[in-house]
PDB file of C-alpha atoms in Angstrom:
ATOM      1  CA  MET A   8       0.000   0.000   0.000  1.00 67.00           C
ATOM      2  CA  LYS A   9       2.925   2.347   0.789  1.00 65.00           C
ATOM      3  CA  ARG A  10       4.411   1.690  -2.634  1.00 66.00           C
ATOM      4  CA  LEU A  11       1.130   2.447  -4.350  1.00 64.00           C
ATOM      5  CA  GLY A  12       0.827   5.710  -2.408  1.00 65.00           C
ATOM      6  CA  LEU A  13       4.442   6.625  -3.255  1.00 66.00           C
ATOM      7  CA  LEU A  14       3.853   5.838  -6.921  1.00 66.00           C
ATOM      8  CA  GLY A  15       0.728   8.009  -6.911  1.00 66.00           C
ATOM      9  CA  ALA A  16       2.603  10.900  -5.275  1.00 66.00           C
ATOM     10  CA  LEU A  17       5.420  10.570  -7.805  1.00 64.00           C
ATOM     11  CA  ALA A  18       2.961  10.606 -10.710  1.00 63.00           C
ATOM     12  CA  LEU A  19       1.289  13.700  -9.273  1.00 59.00           C
ATOM     13  CA  ALA A  20       4.648  15.454  -8.851  1.00 61.00           C
ATOM     14  CA  LEU A  21       5.727  14.641 -12.399  1.00 59.00           C
ATOM     15  CA  SER A  22       2.467  15.937 -13.849  1.00 55.00           C
ATOM     16  CA  GLY A  23       3.578  19.409 -12.726  1.00 53.00           C
ATOM     17  CA  CYS A  24       6.470  19.230 -15.201  1.00 54.00           C
ATOM     18  CA  GLY A  25       4.254  20.145 -18.140  1.00 50.00           C
ATOM     19  CA  GLY A  26       6.226  23.353 -18.721  1.00 53.00           C
ATOM     20  CA  LEU A  27       9.365  21.483 -19.778  1.00 46.00           C
ATOM     21  CA  ARG A  28      10.358  21.907 -23.412  1.00 52.00           C
ATOM     22  CA  PRO A  29      13.325  20.521 -25.338  1.00 49.00           C
ATOM     23  CA  LEU A  30      16.130  23.077 -25.622  1.00 48.00           C
ATOM     24  CA  TYR A  31      16.604  22.536 -29.345  1.00 50.00           C
ATOM     25  CA  GLY A  32      12.897  22.096 -30.133  1.00 48.00           C
ATOM     26  CA  GLY A  33      12.061  23.108 -33.680  1.00 50.00           C
ATOM     27  CA  GLY A  34      15.355  21.843 -35.107  1.00 48.00           C
ATOM     28  CA  SER A  35      17.349  24.194 -37.314  1.00 51.00           C
ATOM     29  CA  ALA A  36      14.344  26.512 -37.696  1.00 53.00           C
ATOM     30  CA  GLY A  37      13.765  26.724 -33.940  1.00 66.00           C
ATOM     31  CA  PRO A  38      14.539  29.851 -31.919  1.00 70.00           C
ATOM     32  CA  VAL A  39      17.589  28.381 -30.167  1.00 80.00           C
ATOM     33  CA  GLN A  40      19.346  27.086 -33.272  1.00 82.00           C
ATOM     34  CA  SER A  41      18.552  30.238 -35.277  1.00 82.00           C
ATOM     35  CA  THR A  42      20.021  32.357 -32.457  1.00 86.00           C
ATOM     36  CA  LEU A  43      23.136  30.182 -32.227  1.00 90.00           C
ATOM     37  CA  ALA A  44      23.627  30.465 -35.991  1.00 89.00           C
ATOM     38  CA  ALA A  45      23.404  34.278 -35.657  1.00 90.00           C
ATOM     39  CA  VAL A  46      26.396  34.486 -33.275  1.00 92.00           C
ATOM     40  CA  GLU A  47      29.821  35.553 -34.519  1.00 93.00           C
ATOM     41  CA  VAL A  48      32.897  34.839 -32.429  1.00 94.00           C
ATOM     42  CA  ALA A  49      35.294  37.747 -31.928  1.00 95.00           C
ATOM     43  CA  PRO A  50      38.996  36.864 -32.347  1.00 95.00           C
ATOM     44  CA  ILE A  51      40.623  35.438 -29.191  1.00 96.00           C
ATOM     45  CA  GLU A  52      44.364  35.740 -28.556  1.00 94.00           C
ATOM     46  CA  GLY A  53      46.803  32.856 -28.344  1.00 95.00           C
ATOM     47  CA  LYS A  54      46.807  29.141 -29.021  1.00 96.00           C
ATOM     48  CA  SER A  55      44.032  28.493 -26.513  1.00 96.00           C
ATOM     49  CA  GLY A  56      42.029  31.268 -28.164  1.00 96.00           C
ATOM     50  CA  TRP A  57      42.452  29.675 -31.570  1.00 97.00           C
ATOM     51  CA  LEU A  58      41.295  26.301 -30.213  1.00 97.00           C
ATOM     52  CA  VAL A  59      38.270  27.762 -28.406  1.00 97.00           C
ATOM     53  CA  THR A  60      37.321  29.867 -31.443  1.00 96.00           C
ATOM     54  CA  ASN A  61      37.377  26.829 -33.725  1.00 95.00           C
ATOM     55  CA  ALA A  62      35.425  24.723 -31.219  1.00 96.00           C
ATOM     56  CA  LEU A  63      32.789  27.463 -30.929  1.00 96.00           C
ATOM     57  CA  LYS A  64      32.508  27.916 -34.688  1.00 93.00           C
ATOM     58  CA  ASP A  65      32.018  24.155 -35.076  1.00 92.00           C
ATOM     59  CA  ARG A  66      29.173  24.231 -32.558  1.00 91.00           C
ATOM     60  CA  LEU A  67      27.505  27.523 -33.551  1.00 89.00           C
ATOM     61  CA  ASP A  68      27.735  27.559 -37.335  1.00 77.00           C
ATOM     62  CA  MET A  69      25.430  24.633 -38.070  1.00 61.00           C
ATOM     63  CA  GLY A  70      24.169  25.410 -41.548  1.00 57.00           C
ATOM     64  CA  GLY A  71      25.885  28.814 -41.658  1.00 61.00           C
ATOM     65  CA  GLY A  72      24.855  31.734 -43.799  1.00 69.00           C
ATOM     66  CA  ALA A  73      22.626  33.387 -41.190  1.00 73.00           C
ATOM     67  CA  ALA A  74      22.906  37.137 -40.672  1.00 87.00           C
ATOM     68  CA  LYS A  75      24.900  37.787 -37.510  1.00 90.00           C
ATOM     69  CA  ARG A  76      22.898  39.467 -34.716  1.00 92.00           C
ATOM     70  CA  TYR A  77      25.264  38.800 -31.812  1.00 94.00           C
ATOM     71  CA  ARG A  78      28.996  38.870 -31.118  1.00 95.00           C
ATOM     72  CA  LEU A  79      30.616  36.618 -28.537  1.00 96.00           C
ATOM     73  CA  GLU A  80      33.588  38.338 -26.864  1.00 97.00           C
ATOM     74  CA  ILE A  81      35.812  36.054 -24.801  1.00 97.00           C
ATOM     75  CA  LYS A  82      38.822  36.546 -22.538  1.00 98.00           C
ATOM     76  CA  LEU A  83      40.724  33.370 -21.635  1.00 97.00           C
ATOM     77  CA  ASP A  84      42.944  32.521 -18.679  1.00 97.00           C
ATOM     78  CA  ASP A  85      45.096  29.450 -19.367  1.00 97.00           C
ATOM     79  CA  GLN A  86      47.369  28.301 -16.549  1.00 96.00           C
ATOM     80  CA  ILE A  87      49.499  25.298 -15.692  1.00 95.00           C
ATOM     81  CA  ALA A  88      50.395  24.676 -12.050  1.00 94.00           C
ATOM     82  CA  GLY A  89      52.675  21.990 -10.611  1.00 91.00           C
ATOM     83  CA  LEU A  90      51.023  19.840  -7.947  1.00 87.00           C
ATOM     84  CA  GLY A  91      52.975  16.789  -6.868  1.00 83.00           C
ATOM     85  CA  VAL A  92      56.657  16.914  -6.007  1.00 84.00           C
ATOM     86  CA  ARG A  93      59.061  13.979  -6.149  1.00 86.00           C
ATOM     87  CA  ARG A  94      61.934  13.358  -3.740  1.00 89.00           C
ATOM     88  CA  ASP A  95      64.300  15.103  -6.142  1.00 88.00           C
ATOM     89  CA  ASP A  96      62.059  18.230  -6.035  1.00 84.00           C
ATOM     90  CA  SER A  97      60.809  17.752  -9.597  1.00 85.00           C
ATOM     91  CA  VAL A  98      57.122  18.138 -10.419  1.00 89.00           C
ATOM     92  CA  ALA A  99      55.227  14.843 -10.732  1.00 90.00           C
ATOM     93  CA  ARG A 100      51.794  16.173 -11.682  1.00 93.00           C
ATOM     94  CA  GLU A 101      50.399  19.349 -13.229  1.00 93.00           C
ATOM     95  CA  ARG A 102      46.960  20.865 -13.439  1.00 95.00           C
ATOM     96  CA  ARG A 103      46.006  22.819 -16.538  1.00 96.00           C
ATOM     97  CA  THR A 104      43.139  25.237 -16.004  1.00 97.00           C
ATOM     98  CA  LEU A 105      41.256  27.056 -18.748  1.00 97.00           C
ATOM     99  CA  ARG A 106      38.776  29.744 -17.698  1.00 98.00           C
ATOM    100  CA  ALA A 107      36.708  31.969 -19.972  1.00 97.00           C
ATOM    101  CA  ARG A 108      34.895  35.200 -19.229  1.00 98.00           C
ATOM    102  CA  TYR A 109      32.491  35.840 -22.067  1.00 97.00           C
ATOM    103  CA  GLN A 110      29.902  38.388 -23.092  1.00 97.00           C
ATOM    104  CA  LEU A 111      27.202  38.082 -25.714  1.00 96.00           C
ATOM    105  CA  VAL A 112      26.729  41.479 -27.347  1.00 96.00           C
ATOM    106  CA  ASP A 113      23.628  42.447 -29.335  1.00 95.00           C
ATOM    107  CA  LEU A 114      25.018  43.975 -32.549  1.00 95.00           C
ATOM    108  CA  SER A 115      21.940  46.130 -33.159  1.00 94.00           C
ATOM    109  CA  ASN A 116      22.540  48.329 -30.115  1.00 95.00           C
ATOM    110  CA  GLY A 117      25.823  47.196 -28.496  1.00 94.00           C
ATOM    111  CA  THR A 118      24.086  45.942 -25.340  1.00 95.00           C
ATOM    112  CA  VAL A 119      25.652  43.088 -23.396  1.00 96.00           C
ATOM    113  CA  VAL A 120      22.800  40.586 -23.092  1.00 95.00           C
ATOM    114  CA  LEU A 121      24.784  37.819 -21.393  1.00 95.00           C
ATOM    115  CA  ASP A 122      27.853  38.069 -19.154  1.00 97.00           C
ATOM    116  CA  ALA A 123      29.118  34.782 -17.710  1.00 97.00           C
ATOM    117  CA  THR A 124      32.092  32.507 -17.093  1.00 97.00           C
ATOM    118  CA  ALA A 125      33.018  28.963 -18.044  1.00 97.00           C
ATOM    119  CA  GLY A 126      35.962  26.793 -17.194  1.00 97.00           C
ATOM    120  CA  SER A 127      37.451  23.416 -16.558  1.00 97.00           C
ATOM    121  CA  ASP A 128      40.712  21.817 -15.535  1.00 96.00           C
ATOM    122  CA  ALA A 129      42.674  18.683 -16.343  1.00 96.00           C
ATOM    123  CA  GLY A 130      45.361  16.712 -14.546  1.00 94.00           C
ATOM    124  CA  ILE A 131      48.589  15.891 -16.347  1.00 93.00           C
ATOM    125  CA  ASP A 132      51.203  13.325 -15.329  1.00 92.00           C
ATOM    126  CA  VAL A 133      54.731  14.661 -15.752  1.00 92.00           C
ATOM    127  CA  VAL A 134      56.927  11.857 -17.068  1.00 89.00           C
ATOM    128  CA  GLY A 135      60.633  11.540 -17.808  1.00 86.00           C
ATOM    129  CA  SER A 136      60.200  12.520 -21.451  1.00 91.00           C
ATOM    130  CA  GLU A 137      59.819  16.261 -21.972  1.00 91.00           C
ATOM    131  CA  TYR A 138      58.188  15.579 -25.356  1.00 95.00           C
ATOM    132  CA  ALA A 139      55.543  13.347 -23.756  1.00 94.00           C
ATOM    133  CA  THR A 140      54.793  15.973 -21.102  1.00 93.00           C
ATOM    134  CA  ILE A 141      54.404  18.727 -23.720  1.00 94.00           C
ATOM    135  CA  ALA A 142      52.182  16.448 -25.807  1.00 95.00           C
ATOM    136  CA  ALA A 143      50.023  15.750 -22.721  1.00 95.00           C
ATOM    137  CA  GLU A 144      49.767  19.492 -21.968  1.00 95.00           C
ATOM    138  CA  ASN A 145      48.669  20.191 -25.566  1.00 96.00           C
ATOM    139  CA  SER A 146      46.189  17.326 -25.516  1.00 97.00           C
ATOM    140  CA  ALA A 147      44.732  18.651 -22.251  1.00 96.00           C
ATOM    141  CA  LEU A 148      44.370  22.131 -23.786  1.00 97.00           C
ATOM    142  CA  GLU A 149      42.506  20.687 -26.775  1.00 97.00           C
ATOM    143  CA  ARG A 150      40.084  18.804 -24.491  1.00 97.00           C
ATOM    144  CA  LEU A 151      39.602  21.827 -22.221  1.00 97.00           C
ATOM    145  CA  SER A 152      38.879  24.055 -25.229  1.00 97.00           C
ATOM    146  CA  GLY A 153      36.077  21.729 -26.299  1.00 97.00           C
ATOM    147  CA  ILE A 154      34.652  21.559 -22.768  1.00 98.00           C
ATOM    148  CA  VAL A 155      34.690  25.347 -22.360  1.00 98.00           C
ATOM    149  CA  ALA A 156      33.114  25.802 -25.805  1.00 97.00           C
ATOM    150  CA  ASP A 157      30.356  23.343 -24.864  1.00 97.00           C
ATOM    151  CA  GLN A 158      29.662  25.280 -21.653  1.00 98.00           C
ATOM    152  CA  ILE A 159      29.490  28.591 -23.517  1.00 97.00           C
ATOM    153  CA  VAL A 160      27.164  27.234 -26.220  1.00 95.00           C
ATOM    154  CA  ALA A 161      24.887  25.644 -23.607  1.00 95.00           C
ATOM    155  CA  ARG A 162      24.599  28.956 -21.735  1.00 96.00           C
ATOM    156  CA  VAL A 163      23.936  30.940 -24.922  1.00 94.00           C
ATOM    157  CA  ALA A 164      21.302  28.346 -25.892  1.00 92.00           C
ATOM    158  CA  ARG A 165      19.580  28.774 -22.512  1.00 92.00           C
ATOM    159  CA  TYR A 166      19.628  32.549 -23.057  1.00 92.00           C
ATOM    160  CA  ALA A 167      18.111  32.074 -26.536  1.00 89.00           C
ATOM    161  CA  GLN A 168      15.382  29.808 -25.168  1.00 85.00           C
ATOM    162  CA  ALA A 169      14.573  32.219 -22.332  1.00 86.00           C
ATOM    163  CA  SER A 170      14.414  35.224 -24.657  1.00 83.00           C
ATOM    164  CA  ALA A 171      12.233  33.272 -27.121  1.00 76.00           C
ATOM    165  CA  SER A 172       9.917  32.261 -24.258  1.00 74.00           C
ATOM    166  CA  GLY A 173       9.779  35.853 -23.054  1.00 69.00           C
ATOM    167  CA  ALA A 174       8.943  37.098 -26.545  1.00 55.00           C
ATOM    168  CA  THR A 175       6.249  34.432 -26.919  1.00 43.00           C
ATOM    169  CA  GLN A 176       4.774  35.196 -23.535  1.00 40.00           C
ATOM    170  CA  GLY A 177       4.877  38.937 -24.207  1.00 40.00           C
ATOM    171  CA  ALA A 178       3.160  38.482 -27.585  1.00 38.00           C
ATOM    172  CA  SER A 179       0.453  36.264 -26.117  1.00 35.00           C
ATOM    173  CA  ALA A 180      -0.200  38.769 -23.299  1.00 38.00           C
ATOM    174  CA  GLN A 181      -1.139  41.500 -25.807  1.00 34.00           C
TER     175      GLN A 181
END
């Protein structure tokens, strides 16, 4: 009887989730994807900037050709810090951290419509071969660039969905 009551309560609670909508509903013609396609990425300095820019363009420019309504301005902070120390005082492990402060700017009026941060870090084993350590650092930067780009795109998509919902709600209120 307890299980039946719990199941009934769960069903009642889930029925309140009727306001959930898929983020990319409407496919390429939906409000989220059309907004993402209308974002240009401002140049970002350095190797990490090049990697993040390319990752963002891969994720935003699905189908391309859309008139650009927004500009994404990004400042990156890429750091490597030694963590573990061996008996001979050499570093045994490093942590690479990539942080991004980004702003989505409306090109029609220059207003910043979204101001947020994204970031991630990766652990790197420092081995006897300097080449292997450099290769691991570069590989970590490539992975971190993709992770940070994913975080930025997800946040811009949530902004696009919220602004589309607000426009829909405002239009239906009139």
